[in-house]
mmCIF file of C-alpha atoms and ligand atoms in Angstrom:
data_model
loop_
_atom_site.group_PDB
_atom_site.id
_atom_site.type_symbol
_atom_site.label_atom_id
_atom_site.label_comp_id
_atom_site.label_asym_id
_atom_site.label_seq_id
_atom_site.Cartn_x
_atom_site.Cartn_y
_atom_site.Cartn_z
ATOM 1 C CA UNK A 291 57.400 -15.150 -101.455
ATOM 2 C CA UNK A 292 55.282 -14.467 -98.042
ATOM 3 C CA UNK A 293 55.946 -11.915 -95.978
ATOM 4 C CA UNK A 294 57.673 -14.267 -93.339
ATOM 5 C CA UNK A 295 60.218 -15.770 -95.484
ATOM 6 C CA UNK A 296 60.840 -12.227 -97.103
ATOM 7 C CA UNK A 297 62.403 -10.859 -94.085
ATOM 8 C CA UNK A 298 64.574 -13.858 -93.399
ATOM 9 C CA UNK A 299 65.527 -13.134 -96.790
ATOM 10 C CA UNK A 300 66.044 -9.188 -95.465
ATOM 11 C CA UNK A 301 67.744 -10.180 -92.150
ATOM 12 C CA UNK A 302 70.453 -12.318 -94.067
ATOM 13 C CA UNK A 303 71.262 -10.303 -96.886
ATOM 14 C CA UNK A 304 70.025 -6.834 -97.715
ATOM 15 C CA UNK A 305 70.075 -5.652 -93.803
ATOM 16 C CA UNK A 306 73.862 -6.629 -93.397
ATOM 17 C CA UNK A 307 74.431 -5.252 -96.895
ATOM 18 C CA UNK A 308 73.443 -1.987 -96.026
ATOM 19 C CA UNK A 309 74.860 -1.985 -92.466
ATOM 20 C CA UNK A 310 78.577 -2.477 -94.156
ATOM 21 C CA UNK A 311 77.534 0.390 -97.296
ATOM 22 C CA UNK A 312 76.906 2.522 -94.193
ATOM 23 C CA UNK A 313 79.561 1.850 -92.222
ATOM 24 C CA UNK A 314 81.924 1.674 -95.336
ATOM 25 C CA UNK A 315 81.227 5.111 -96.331
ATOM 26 C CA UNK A 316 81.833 6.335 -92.982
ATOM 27 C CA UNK A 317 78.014 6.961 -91.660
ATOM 28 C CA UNK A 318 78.276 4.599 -88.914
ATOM 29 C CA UNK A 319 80.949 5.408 -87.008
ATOM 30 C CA UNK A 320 80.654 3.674 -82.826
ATOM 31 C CA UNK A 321 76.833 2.924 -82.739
ATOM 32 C CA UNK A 322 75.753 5.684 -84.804
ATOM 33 C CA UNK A 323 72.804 4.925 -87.311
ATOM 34 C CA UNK A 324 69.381 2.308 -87.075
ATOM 35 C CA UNK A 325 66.883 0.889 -89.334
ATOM 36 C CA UNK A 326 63.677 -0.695 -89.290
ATOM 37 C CA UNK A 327 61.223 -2.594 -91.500
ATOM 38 C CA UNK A 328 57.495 -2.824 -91.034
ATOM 39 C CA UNK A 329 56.805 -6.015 -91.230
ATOM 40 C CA UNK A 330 53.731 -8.305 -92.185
ATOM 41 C CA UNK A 331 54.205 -11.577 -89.886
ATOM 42 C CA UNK A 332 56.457 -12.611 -87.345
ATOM 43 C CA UNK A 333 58.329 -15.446 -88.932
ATOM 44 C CA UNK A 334 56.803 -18.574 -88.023
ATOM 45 C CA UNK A 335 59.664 -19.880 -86.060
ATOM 46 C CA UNK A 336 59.789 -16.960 -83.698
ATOM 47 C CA UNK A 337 55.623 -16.804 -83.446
ATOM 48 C CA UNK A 338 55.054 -18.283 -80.073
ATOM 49 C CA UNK A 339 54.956 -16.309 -76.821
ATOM 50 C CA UNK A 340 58.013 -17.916 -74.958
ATOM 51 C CA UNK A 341 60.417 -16.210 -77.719
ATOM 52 C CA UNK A 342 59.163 -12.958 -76.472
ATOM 53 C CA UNK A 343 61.653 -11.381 -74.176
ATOM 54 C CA UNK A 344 59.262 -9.446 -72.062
ATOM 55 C CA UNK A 345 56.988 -6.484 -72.664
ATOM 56 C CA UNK A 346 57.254 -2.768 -72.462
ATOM 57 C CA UNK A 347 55.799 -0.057 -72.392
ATOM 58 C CA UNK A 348 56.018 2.909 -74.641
ATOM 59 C CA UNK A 349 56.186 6.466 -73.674
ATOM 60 C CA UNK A 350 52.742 6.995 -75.298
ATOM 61 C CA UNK A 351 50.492 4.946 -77.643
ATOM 62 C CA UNK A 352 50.998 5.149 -81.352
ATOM 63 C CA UNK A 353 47.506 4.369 -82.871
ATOM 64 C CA UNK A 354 47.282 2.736 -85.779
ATOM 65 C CA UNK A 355 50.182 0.652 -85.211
ATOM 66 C CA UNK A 356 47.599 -1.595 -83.297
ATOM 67 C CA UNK A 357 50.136 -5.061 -83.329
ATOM 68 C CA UNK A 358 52.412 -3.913 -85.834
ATOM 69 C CA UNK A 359 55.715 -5.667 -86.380
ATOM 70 C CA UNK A 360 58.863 -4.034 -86.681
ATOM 71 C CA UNK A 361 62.819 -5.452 -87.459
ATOM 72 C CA UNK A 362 64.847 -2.847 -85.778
ATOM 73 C CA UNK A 363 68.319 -2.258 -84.896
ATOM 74 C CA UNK A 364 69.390 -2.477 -81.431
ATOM 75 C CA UNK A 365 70.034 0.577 -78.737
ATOM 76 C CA UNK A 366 73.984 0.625 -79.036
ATOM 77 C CA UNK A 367 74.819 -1.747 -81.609
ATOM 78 C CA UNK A 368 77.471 -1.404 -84.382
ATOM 79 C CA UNK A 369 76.501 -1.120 -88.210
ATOM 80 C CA UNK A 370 80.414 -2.829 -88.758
ATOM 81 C CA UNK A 371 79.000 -5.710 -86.761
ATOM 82 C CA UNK A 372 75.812 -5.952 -88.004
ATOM 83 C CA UNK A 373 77.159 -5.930 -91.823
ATOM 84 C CA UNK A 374 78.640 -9.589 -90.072
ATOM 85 C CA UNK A 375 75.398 -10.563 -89.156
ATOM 86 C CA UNK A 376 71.799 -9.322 -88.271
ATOM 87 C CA UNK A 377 72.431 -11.838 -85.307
ATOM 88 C CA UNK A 378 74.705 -8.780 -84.440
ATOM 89 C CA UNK A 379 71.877 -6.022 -83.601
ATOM 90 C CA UNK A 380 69.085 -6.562 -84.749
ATOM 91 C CA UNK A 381 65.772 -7.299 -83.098
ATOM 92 C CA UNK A 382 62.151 -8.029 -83.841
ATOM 93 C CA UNK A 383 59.406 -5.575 -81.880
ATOM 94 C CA UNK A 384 55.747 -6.454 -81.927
ATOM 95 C CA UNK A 385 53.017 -3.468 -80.227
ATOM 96 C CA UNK A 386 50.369 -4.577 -78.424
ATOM 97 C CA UNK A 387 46.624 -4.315 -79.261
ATOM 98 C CA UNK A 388 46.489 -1.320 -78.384
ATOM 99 C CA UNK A 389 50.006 0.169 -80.004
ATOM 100 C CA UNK A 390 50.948 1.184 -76.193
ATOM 101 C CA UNK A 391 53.152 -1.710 -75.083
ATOM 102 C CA UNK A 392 55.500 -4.165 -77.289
ATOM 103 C CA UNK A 393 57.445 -7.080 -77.304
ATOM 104 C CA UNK A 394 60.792 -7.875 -78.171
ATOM 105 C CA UNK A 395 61.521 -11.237 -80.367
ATOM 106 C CA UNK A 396 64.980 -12.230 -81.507
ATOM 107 C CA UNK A 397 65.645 -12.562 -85.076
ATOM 108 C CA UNK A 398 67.099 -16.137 -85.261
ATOM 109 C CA UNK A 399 65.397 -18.844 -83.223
ATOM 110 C CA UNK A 400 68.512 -19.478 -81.138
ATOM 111 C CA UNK A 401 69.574 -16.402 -79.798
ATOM 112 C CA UNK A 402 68.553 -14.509 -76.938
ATOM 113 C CA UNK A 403 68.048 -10.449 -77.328
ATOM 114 C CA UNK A 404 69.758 -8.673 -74.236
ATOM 115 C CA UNK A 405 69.222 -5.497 -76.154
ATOM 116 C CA UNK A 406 66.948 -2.719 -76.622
ATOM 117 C CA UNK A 407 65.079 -1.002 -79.264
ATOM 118 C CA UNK A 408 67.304 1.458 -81.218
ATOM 119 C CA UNK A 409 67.557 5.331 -78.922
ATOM 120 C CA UNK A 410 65.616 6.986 -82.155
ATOM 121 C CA UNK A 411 62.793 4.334 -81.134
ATOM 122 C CA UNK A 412 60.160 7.609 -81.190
ATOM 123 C CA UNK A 413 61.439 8.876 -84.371
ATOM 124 C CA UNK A 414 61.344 5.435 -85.998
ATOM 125 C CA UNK A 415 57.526 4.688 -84.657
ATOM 126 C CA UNK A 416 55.962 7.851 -85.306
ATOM 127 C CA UNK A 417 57.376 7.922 -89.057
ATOM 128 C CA UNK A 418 55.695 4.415 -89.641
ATOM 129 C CA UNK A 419 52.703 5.291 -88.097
ATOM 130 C CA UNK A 420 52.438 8.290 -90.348
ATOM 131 C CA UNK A 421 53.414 5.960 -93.499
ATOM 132 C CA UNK A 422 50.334 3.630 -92.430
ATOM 133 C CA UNK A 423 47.779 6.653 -91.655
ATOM 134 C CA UNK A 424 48.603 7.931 -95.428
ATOM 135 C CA UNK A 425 48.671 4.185 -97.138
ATOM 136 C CA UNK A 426 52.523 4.706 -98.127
ATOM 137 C CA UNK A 427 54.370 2.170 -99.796
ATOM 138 C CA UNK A 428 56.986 2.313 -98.130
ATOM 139 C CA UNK A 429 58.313 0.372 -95.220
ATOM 140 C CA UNK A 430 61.725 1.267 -94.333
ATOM 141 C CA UNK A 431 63.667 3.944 -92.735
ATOM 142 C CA UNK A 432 67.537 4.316 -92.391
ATOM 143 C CA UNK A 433 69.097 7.077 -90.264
ATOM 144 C CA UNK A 434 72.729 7.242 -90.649
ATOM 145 C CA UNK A 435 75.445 10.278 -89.842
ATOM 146 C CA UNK A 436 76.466 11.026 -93.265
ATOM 147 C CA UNK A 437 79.011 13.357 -93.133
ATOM 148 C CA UNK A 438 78.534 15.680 -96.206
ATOM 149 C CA UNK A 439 74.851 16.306 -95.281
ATOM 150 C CA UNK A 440 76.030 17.096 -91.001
ATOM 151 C CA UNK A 441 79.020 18.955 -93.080
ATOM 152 C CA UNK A 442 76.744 21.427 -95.399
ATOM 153 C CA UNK A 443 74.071 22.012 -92.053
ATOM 154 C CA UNK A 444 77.303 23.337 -90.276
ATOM 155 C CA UNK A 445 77.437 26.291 -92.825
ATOM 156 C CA UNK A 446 75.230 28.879 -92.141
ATOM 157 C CA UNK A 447 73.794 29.745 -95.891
ATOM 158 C CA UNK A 448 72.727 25.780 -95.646
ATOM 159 C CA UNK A 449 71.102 25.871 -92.499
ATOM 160 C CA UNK A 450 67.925 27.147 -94.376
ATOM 161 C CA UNK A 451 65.564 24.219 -96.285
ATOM 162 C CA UNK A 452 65.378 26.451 -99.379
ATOM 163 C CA UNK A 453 68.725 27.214 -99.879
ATOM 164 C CA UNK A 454 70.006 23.903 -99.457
ATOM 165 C CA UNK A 455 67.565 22.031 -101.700
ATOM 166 C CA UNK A 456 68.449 24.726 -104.264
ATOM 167 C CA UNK A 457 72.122 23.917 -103.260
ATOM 168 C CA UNK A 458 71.910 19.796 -103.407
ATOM 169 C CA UNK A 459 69.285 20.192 -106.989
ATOM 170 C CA UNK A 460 71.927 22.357 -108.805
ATOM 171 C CA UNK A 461 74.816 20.153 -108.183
ATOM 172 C CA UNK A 462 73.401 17.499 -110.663
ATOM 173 C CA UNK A 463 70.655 17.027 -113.329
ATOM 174 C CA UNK A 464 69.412 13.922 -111.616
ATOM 175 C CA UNK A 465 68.992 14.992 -108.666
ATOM 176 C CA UNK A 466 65.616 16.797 -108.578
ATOM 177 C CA UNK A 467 65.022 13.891 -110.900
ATOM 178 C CA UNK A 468 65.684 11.243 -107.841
ATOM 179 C CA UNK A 469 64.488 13.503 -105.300
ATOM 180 C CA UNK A 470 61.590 16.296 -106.500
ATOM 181 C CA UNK A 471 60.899 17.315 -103.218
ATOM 182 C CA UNK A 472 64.532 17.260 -101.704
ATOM 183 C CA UNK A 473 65.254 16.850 -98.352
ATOM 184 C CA UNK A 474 63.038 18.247 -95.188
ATOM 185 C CA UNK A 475 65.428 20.134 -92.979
ATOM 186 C CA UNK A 476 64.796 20.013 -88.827
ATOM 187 C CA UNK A 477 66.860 22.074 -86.677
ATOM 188 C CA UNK A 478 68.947 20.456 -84.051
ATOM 189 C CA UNK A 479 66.725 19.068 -81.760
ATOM 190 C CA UNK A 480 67.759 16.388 -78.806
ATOM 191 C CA UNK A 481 68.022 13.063 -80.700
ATOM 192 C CA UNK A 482 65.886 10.138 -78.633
ATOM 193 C CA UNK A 483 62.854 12.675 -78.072
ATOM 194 C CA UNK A 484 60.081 12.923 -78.889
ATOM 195 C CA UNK A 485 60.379 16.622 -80.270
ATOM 196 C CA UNK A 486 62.516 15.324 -82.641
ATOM 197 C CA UNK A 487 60.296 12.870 -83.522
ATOM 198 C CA UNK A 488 57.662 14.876 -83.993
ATOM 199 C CA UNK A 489 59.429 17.826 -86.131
ATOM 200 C CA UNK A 490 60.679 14.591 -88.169
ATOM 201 C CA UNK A 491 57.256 13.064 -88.871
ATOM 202 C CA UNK A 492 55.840 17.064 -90.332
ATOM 203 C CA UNK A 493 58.544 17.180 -92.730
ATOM 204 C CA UNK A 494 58.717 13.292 -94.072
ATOM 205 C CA UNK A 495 54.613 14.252 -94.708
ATOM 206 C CA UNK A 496 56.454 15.638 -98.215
ATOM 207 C CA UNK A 497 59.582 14.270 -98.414
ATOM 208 C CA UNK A 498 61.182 11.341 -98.586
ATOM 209 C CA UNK A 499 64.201 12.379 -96.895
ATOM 210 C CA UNK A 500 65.288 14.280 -94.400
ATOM 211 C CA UNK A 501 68.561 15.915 -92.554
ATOM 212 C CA UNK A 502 69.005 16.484 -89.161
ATOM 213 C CA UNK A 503 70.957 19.767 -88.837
ATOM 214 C CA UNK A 504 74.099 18.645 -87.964
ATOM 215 C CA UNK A 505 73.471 15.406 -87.018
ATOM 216 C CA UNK A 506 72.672 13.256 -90.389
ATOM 217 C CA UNK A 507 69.892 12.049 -92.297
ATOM 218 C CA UNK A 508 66.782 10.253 -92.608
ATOM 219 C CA UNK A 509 65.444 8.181 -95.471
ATOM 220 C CA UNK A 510 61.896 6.602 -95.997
ATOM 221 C CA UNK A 511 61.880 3.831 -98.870
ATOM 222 C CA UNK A 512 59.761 0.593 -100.039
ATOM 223 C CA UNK A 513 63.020 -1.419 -98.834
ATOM 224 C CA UNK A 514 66.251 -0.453 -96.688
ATOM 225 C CA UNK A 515 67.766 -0.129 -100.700
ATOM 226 C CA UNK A 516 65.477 2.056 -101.598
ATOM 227 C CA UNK A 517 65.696 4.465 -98.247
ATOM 228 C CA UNK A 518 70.011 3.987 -98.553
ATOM 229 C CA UNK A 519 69.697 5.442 -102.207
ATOM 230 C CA UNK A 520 67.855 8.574 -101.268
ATOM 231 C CA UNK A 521 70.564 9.061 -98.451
ATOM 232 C CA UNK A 522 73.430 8.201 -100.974
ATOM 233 C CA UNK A 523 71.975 11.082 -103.600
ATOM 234 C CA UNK A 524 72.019 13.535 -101.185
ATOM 235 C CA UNK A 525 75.921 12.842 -99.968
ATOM 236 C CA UNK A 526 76.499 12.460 -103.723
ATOM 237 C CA UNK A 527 75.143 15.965 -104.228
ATOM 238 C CA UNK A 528 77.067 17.340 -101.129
ATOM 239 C CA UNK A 529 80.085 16.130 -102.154
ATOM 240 C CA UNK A 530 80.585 17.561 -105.656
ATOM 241 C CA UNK A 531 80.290 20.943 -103.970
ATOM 242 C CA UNK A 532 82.556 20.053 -101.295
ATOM 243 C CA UNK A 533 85.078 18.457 -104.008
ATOM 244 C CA UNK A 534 84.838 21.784 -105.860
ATOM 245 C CA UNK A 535 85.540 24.000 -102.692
ATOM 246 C CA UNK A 536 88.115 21.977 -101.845
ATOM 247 C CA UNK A 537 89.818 22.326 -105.018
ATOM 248 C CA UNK A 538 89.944 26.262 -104.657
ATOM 249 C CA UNK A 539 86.563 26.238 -107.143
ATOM 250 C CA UNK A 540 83.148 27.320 -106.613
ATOM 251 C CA UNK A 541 80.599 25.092 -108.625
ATOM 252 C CA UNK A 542 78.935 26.757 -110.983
ATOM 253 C CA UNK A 543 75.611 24.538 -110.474
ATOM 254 C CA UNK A 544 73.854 22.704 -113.588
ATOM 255 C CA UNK A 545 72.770 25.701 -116.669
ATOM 256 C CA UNK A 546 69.654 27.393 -115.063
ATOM 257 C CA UNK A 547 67.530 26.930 -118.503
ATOM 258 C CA UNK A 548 68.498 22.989 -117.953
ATOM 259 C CA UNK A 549 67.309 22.805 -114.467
ATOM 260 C CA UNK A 550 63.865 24.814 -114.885
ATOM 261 C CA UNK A 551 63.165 22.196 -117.475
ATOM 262 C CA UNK A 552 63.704 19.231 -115.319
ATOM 263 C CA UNK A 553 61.822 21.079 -112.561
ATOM 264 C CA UNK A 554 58.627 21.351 -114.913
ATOM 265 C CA UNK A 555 59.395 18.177 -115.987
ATOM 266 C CA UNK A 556 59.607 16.270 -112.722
ATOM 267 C CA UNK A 557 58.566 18.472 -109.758
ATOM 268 C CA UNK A 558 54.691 18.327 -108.753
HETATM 269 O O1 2HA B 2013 71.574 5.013 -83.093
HETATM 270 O O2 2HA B 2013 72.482 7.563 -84.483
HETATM 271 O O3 2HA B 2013 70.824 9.279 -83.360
HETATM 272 C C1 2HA B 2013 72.458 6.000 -82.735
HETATM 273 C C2 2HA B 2013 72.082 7.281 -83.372
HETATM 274 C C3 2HA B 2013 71.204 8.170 -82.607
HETATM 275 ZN ZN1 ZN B 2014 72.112 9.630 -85.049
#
């Protein structure tokens, strides 16, 4: 399959599919969440300058990114809507030569974008560029506002990186199996900036997730499926100690002896 008809492939099935698992679980309430793919080729139907809306420019240059393409959701537009259609909010960016300015393409030959790049545009760029710099596989990112992770970063004990991985590992044997190096933590920050972005891009340098204090998470994976599962562990793991404080219990977290073997085992 080339890389242009993979995406159309992307933009009709596994984007919307993971738009309504987001919204579904209740991640995605209003506007709240984005995606992007990095992307090989524009798909030949859009390839010609007159589909390009106009040209911007970025806050700052992003090298490396030197006429990368991105799919992208749009600033203010609904994961319930997209899980319709990618027609919904999506969009197509492509940066200049010189990763300063970009483009914005629509992602089906007869619509027009009226929309903007996604608000956690900085975030979203300076993740990929880092994935390029290091040769990283993967091409995806999902942010979404997944209530058990915003939940456990609004108790104090779990505002700390260690305790909560040691939290979100002891609530299941798979999980430091899924996720060895558990989620980076970064403090609440002003989402859009490019602090954020920044204190985002240190800690997905050895993770491949990470939560927002009490504002969500962030996922990194070969393909939006990939970058969904990481975030869907991590609720997974919340929950079962939420569902055991909420039934008057305190989870006991998986046998100690257990979970130093699977550490060995699977931790670098
Ligand atoms: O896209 O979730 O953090 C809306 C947001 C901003
Ligand atoms: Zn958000």
């Amino acid at each position: 399959m080339s890389a242009g008809s993979d995406i159309i492939a992307q933009l009709s099935s596994s984007i919307p599919e993971i738009a309504r698992f987001l919204w579904e679980k209740g991640w995605a309430e209003a506007n709240a969440g984005n995606m992007s793919i990095r992307i090989d080729e524009l798909p030949q139907t859009y390839h010609s300058a007159e589909s390009a809306v106009a040209g911007y420019e970025l806050p700052k240059a992003y090298p490396g990114l030197e006429d990368a393409i991105f799919v992208l959701t749009g600033a203010g537009k609904r994961m319930r809507q997209i899980a319709q259609s990618s027609q919904n909010g999506m969009l197509i960016i492509q940066l200049n030569e010189k990763a300063g300015r970009y483009k914005i393409f629509p992602v089906s030959v007869d619509q027009e974008v009226d929309f903007k790049p996604t608000s956690e545009l900085p975030t979203h760029l300076a993740v990929h560029q880092m994935m390029v710099k290091h040769g990283m596989p993967e091409r995806a990112i999902v942010h979404a506002h997944v209530t058990e992770l915003i939940a456990l970063t609004h108790i104090e004990e779990y505002t700390g990186e260690e305790n909560l991985n040691n939290l979100l590992w002891s609530m299941h044997p798979e999980i430091p199996m899924m996720l060895p190096h558990g989620a980076g933590l970064v403090p609440s920050i002003m989402p859009g900036t490019e602090e954020i972005a920044h204190a985002t891009v240190e800690k997905f340098k050895s993770h491949k997730a990470v939560i927002w204090e009490k504002h969500g998470g962030f996922a990194i994976g070969n393909d939006v499926q990939e970058a969904f599962d990481r975030l869907d562990i991590l609720a997974k793991a919340a929950s079962i100690y939420f569902t055991c404080k909420s039934s008057g219990n305190t989870a006991q977290g998986v046998d100690s002896d257990l979970m130093r073997k699977i550490k060995t085992k699977f931790q670098p």
